[in-house]
PDB file of C-alpha atoms in Angstrom:
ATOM      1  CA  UNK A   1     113.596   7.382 151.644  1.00 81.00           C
ATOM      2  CA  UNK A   2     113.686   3.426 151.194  1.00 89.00           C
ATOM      3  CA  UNK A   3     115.836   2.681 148.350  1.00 89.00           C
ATOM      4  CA  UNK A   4     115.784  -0.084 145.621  1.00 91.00           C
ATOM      5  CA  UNK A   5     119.628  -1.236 147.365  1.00 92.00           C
ATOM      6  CA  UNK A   6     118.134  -1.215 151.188  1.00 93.00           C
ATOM      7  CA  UNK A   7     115.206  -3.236 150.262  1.00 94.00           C
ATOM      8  CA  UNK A   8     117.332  -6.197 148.088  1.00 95.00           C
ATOM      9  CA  UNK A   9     119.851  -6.070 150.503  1.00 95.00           C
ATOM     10  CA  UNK A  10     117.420  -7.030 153.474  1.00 96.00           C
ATOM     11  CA  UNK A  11     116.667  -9.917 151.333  1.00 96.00           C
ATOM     12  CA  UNK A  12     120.148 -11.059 150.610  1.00 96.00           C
ATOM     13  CA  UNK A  13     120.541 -10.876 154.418  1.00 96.00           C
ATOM     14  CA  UNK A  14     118.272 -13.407 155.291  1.00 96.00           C
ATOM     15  CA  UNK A  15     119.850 -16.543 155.746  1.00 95.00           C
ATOM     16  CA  UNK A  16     118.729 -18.430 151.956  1.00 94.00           C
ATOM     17  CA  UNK A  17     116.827 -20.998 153.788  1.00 94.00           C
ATOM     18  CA  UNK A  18     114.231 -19.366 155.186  1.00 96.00           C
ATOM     19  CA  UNK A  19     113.783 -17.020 152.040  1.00 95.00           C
ATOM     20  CA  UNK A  20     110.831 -19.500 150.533  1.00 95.00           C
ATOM     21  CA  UNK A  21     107.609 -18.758 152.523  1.00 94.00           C
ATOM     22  CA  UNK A  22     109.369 -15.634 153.679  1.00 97.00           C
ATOM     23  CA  UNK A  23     107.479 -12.188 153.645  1.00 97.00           C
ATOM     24  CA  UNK A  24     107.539  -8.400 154.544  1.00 96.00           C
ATOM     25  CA  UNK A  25     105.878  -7.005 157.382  1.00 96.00           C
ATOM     26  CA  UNK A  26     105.472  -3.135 157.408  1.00 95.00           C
ATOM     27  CA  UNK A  27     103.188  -0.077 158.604  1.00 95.00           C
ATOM     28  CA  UNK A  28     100.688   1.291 155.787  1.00 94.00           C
ATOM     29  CA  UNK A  29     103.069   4.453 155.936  1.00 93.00           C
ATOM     30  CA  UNK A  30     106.433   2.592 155.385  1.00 94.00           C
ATOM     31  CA  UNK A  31     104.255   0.746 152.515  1.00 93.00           C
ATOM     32  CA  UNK A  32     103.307   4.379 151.227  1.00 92.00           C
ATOM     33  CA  UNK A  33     106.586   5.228 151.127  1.00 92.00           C
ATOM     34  CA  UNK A  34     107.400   2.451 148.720  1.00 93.00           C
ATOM     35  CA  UNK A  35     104.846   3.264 146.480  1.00 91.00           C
ATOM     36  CA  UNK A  36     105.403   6.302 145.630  1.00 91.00           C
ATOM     37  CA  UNK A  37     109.108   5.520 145.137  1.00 91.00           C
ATOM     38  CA  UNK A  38     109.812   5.081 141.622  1.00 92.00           C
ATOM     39  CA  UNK A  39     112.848   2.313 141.986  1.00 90.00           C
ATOM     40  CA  UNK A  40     110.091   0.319 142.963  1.00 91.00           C
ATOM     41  CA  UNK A  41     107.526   0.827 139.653  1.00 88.00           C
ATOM     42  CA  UNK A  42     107.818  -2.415 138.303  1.00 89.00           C
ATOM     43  CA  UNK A  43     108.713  -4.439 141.450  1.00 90.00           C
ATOM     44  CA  UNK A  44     105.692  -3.959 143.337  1.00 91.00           C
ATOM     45  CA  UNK A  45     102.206  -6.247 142.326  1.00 92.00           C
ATOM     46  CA  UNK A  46      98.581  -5.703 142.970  1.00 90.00           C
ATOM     47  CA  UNK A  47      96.185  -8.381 143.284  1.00 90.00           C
ATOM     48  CA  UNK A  48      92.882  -9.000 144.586  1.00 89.00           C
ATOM     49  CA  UNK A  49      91.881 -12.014 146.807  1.00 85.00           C
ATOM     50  CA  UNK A  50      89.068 -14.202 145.318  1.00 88.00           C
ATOM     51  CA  UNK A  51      87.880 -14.356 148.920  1.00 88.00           C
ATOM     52  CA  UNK A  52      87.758 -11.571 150.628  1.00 87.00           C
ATOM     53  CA  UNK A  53      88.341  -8.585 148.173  1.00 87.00           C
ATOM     54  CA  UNK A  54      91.307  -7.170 149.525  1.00 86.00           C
ATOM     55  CA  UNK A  55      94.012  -6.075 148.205  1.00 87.00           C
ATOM     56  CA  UNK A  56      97.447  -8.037 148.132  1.00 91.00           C
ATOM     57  CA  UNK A  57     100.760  -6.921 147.685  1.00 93.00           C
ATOM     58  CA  UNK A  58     104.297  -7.949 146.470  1.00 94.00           C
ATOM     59  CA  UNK A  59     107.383  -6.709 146.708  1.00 95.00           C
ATOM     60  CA  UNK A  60     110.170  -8.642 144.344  1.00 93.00           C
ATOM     61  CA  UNK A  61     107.550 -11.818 144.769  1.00 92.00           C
ATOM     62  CA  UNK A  62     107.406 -11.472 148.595  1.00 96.00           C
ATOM     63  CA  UNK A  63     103.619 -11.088 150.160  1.00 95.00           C
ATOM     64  CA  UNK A  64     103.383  -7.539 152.157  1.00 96.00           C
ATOM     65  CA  UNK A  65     101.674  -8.195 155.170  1.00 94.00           C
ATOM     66  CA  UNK A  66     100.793  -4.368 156.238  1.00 93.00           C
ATOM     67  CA  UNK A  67      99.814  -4.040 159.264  1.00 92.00           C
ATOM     68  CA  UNK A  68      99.344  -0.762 161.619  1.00 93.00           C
ATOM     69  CA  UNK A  69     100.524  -2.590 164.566  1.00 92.00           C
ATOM     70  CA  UNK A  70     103.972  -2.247 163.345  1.00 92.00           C
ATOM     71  CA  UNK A  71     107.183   0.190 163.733  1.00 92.00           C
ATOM     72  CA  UNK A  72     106.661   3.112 161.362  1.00 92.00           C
ATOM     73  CA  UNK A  73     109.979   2.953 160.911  1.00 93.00           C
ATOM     74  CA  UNK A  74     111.064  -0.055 160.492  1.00 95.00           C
ATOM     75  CA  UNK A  75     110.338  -3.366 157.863  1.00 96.00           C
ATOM     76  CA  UNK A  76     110.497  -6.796 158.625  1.00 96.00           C
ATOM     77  CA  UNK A  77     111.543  -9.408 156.273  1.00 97.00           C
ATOM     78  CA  UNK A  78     111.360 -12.561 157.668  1.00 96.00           C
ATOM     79  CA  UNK A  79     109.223 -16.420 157.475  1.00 96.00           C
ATOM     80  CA  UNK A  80     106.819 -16.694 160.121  1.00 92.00           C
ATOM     81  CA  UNK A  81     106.160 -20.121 159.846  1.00 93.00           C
ATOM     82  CA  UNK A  82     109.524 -20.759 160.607  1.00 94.00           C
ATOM     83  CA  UNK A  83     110.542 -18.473 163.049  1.00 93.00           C
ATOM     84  CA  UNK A  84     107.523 -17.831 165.089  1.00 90.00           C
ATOM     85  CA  UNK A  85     105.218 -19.921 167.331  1.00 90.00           C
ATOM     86  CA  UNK A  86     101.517 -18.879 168.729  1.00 87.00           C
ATOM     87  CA  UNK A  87     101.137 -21.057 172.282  1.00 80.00           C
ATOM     88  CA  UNK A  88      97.529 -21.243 173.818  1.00 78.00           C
ATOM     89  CA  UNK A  89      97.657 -21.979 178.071  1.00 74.00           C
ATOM     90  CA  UNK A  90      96.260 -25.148 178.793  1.00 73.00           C
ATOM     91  CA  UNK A  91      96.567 -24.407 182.449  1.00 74.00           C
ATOM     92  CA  UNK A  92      94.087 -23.165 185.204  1.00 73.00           C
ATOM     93  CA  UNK A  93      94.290 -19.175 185.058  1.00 73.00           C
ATOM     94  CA  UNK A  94      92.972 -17.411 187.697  1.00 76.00           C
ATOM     95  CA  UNK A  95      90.627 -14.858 187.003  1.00 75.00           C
ATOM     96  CA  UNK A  96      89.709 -11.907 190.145  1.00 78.00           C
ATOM     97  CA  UNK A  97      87.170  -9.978 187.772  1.00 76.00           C
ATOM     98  CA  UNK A  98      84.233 -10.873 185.387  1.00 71.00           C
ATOM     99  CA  UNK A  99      83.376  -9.380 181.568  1.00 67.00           C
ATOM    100  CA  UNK A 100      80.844  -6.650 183.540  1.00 73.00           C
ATOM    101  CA  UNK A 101      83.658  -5.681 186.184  1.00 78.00           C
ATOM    102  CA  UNK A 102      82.019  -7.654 189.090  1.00 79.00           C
ATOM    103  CA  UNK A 103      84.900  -9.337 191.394  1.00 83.00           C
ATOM    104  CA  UNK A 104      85.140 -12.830 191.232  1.00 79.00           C
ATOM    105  CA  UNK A 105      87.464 -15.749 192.378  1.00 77.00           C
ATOM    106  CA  UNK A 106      87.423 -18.164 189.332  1.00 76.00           C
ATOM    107  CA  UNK A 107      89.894 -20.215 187.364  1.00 76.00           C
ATOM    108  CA  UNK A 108      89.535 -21.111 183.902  1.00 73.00           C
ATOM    109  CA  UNK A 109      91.090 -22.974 181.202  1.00 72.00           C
ATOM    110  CA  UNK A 110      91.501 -21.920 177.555  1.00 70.00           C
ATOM    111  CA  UNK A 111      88.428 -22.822 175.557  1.00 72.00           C
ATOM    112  CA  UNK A 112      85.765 -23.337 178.909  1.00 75.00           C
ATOM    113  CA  UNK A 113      82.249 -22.147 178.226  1.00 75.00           C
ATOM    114  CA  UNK A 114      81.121 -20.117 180.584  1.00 74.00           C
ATOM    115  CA  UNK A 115      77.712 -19.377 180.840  1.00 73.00           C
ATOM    116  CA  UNK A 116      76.916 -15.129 180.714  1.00 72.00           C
ATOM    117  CA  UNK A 117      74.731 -13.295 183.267  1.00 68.00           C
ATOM    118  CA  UNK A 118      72.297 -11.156 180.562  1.00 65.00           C
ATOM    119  CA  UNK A 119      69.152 -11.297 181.532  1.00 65.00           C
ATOM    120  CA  UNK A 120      67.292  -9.916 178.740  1.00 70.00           C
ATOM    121  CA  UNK A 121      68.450 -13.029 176.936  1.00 64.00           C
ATOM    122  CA  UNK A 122      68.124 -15.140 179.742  1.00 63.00           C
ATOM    123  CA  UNK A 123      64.193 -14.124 179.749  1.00 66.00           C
ATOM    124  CA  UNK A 124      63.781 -15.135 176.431  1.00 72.00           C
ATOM    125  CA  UNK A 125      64.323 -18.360 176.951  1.00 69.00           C
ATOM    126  CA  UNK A 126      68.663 -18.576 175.677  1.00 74.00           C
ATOM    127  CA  UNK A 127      71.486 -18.974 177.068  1.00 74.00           C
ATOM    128  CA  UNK A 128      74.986 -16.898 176.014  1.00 74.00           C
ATOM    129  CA  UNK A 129      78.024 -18.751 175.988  1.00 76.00           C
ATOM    130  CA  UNK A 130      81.855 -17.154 176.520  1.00 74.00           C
ATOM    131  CA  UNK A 131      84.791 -18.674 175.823  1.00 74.00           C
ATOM    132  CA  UNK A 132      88.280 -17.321 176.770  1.00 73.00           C
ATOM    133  CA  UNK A 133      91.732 -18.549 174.965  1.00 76.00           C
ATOM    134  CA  UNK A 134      94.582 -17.082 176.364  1.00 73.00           C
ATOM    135  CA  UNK A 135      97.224 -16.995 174.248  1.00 79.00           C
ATOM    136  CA  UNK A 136     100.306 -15.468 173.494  1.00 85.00           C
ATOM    137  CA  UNK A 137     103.231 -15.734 170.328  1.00 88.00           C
ATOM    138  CA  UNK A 138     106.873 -15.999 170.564  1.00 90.00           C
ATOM    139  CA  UNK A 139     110.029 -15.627 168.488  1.00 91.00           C
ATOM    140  CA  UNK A 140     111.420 -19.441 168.390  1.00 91.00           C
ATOM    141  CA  UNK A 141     114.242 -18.587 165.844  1.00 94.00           C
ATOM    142  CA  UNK A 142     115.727 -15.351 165.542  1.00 95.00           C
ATOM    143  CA  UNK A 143     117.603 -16.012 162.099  1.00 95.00           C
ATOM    144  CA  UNK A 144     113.978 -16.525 160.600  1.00 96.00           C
ATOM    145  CA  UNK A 145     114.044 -12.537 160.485  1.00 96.00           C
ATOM    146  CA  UNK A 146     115.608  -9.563 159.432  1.00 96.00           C
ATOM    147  CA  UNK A 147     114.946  -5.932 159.804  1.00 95.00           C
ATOM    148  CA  UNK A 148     115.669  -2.615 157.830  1.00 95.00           C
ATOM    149  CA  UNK A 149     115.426   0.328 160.187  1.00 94.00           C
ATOM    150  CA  UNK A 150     113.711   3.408 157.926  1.00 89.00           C
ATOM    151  CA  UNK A 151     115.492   6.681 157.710  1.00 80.00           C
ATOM    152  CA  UNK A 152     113.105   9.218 158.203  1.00 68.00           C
ATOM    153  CA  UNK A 153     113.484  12.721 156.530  1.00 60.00           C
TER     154      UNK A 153
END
């Protein structure tokens, strides 16, 4: 069970000056968990993006960012923009087999067009167009981020 205490204490932990812009990061189960948790009744908010229809949550103010990539077990508390930085490769990366399988020798760069090999589209007269980005994220500043490991029961 997550209690009311765990949950404000993860806040306190993180260091005050990343706490603006920070948010949680959990599995839909961990989430569940919250829910259904009374402590949490009038701490938790429900809104729905203009945009895209989807429903956004807060917990004490912070954006939930659920997300079934994550720990089951765990919650994150923590400002991304701070702590953590996507990089795309600007440099040649060899490539020793194609989108269909086929071997090939080939370097590319992030963000070449490459023209495909489909033929049915190719006999109608267009051309298909793939791009690769390779990319990859990193931690750049590990007091950006705290974590609450989840008791299960």
């Amino acid at each position: 069970k997550i209690s009311w205490v765990d949950v404000t204490t993860l806040i306190g932990n993180l260091n005050q000056t990343y706490r603006e812009g920070a948010e949680f990061t959990m599995h839909t189960n961990v989430l569940n968990k919250i829910l259904i948790n009374p402590d949490f009744k009038d701490h938790i908010e429900f809104t729905i993006d203009e945009v895209t229809g989807k429903k956004l949550y807060h917990l004490l103010g912070y954006p939930v960012v659920v997300n079934d990539y994550a720990d089951e077990n765990r919650i994150i508390f923590g400002n991304l923009f701070a702590g953590y930085k996507t990089l795309i490769s600007e440099n040649l990366k060899s490539v020793t087999q194609d989108i269909y399988g086929q071997k090939t020798n080939k370097q590319y760069r992030s963000f070449d067009l490459q023209p495909t090999v489909d033929t049915a589209k190719a006999f109608k007269g267009s051309i298909v167009y793939l791009m690769d980005v390779f990319a990859g994220g990193k931690v750049i500043n590990k007091d950006c981020f705290v974590r609450l490991d989840v008791k299960t029961a």
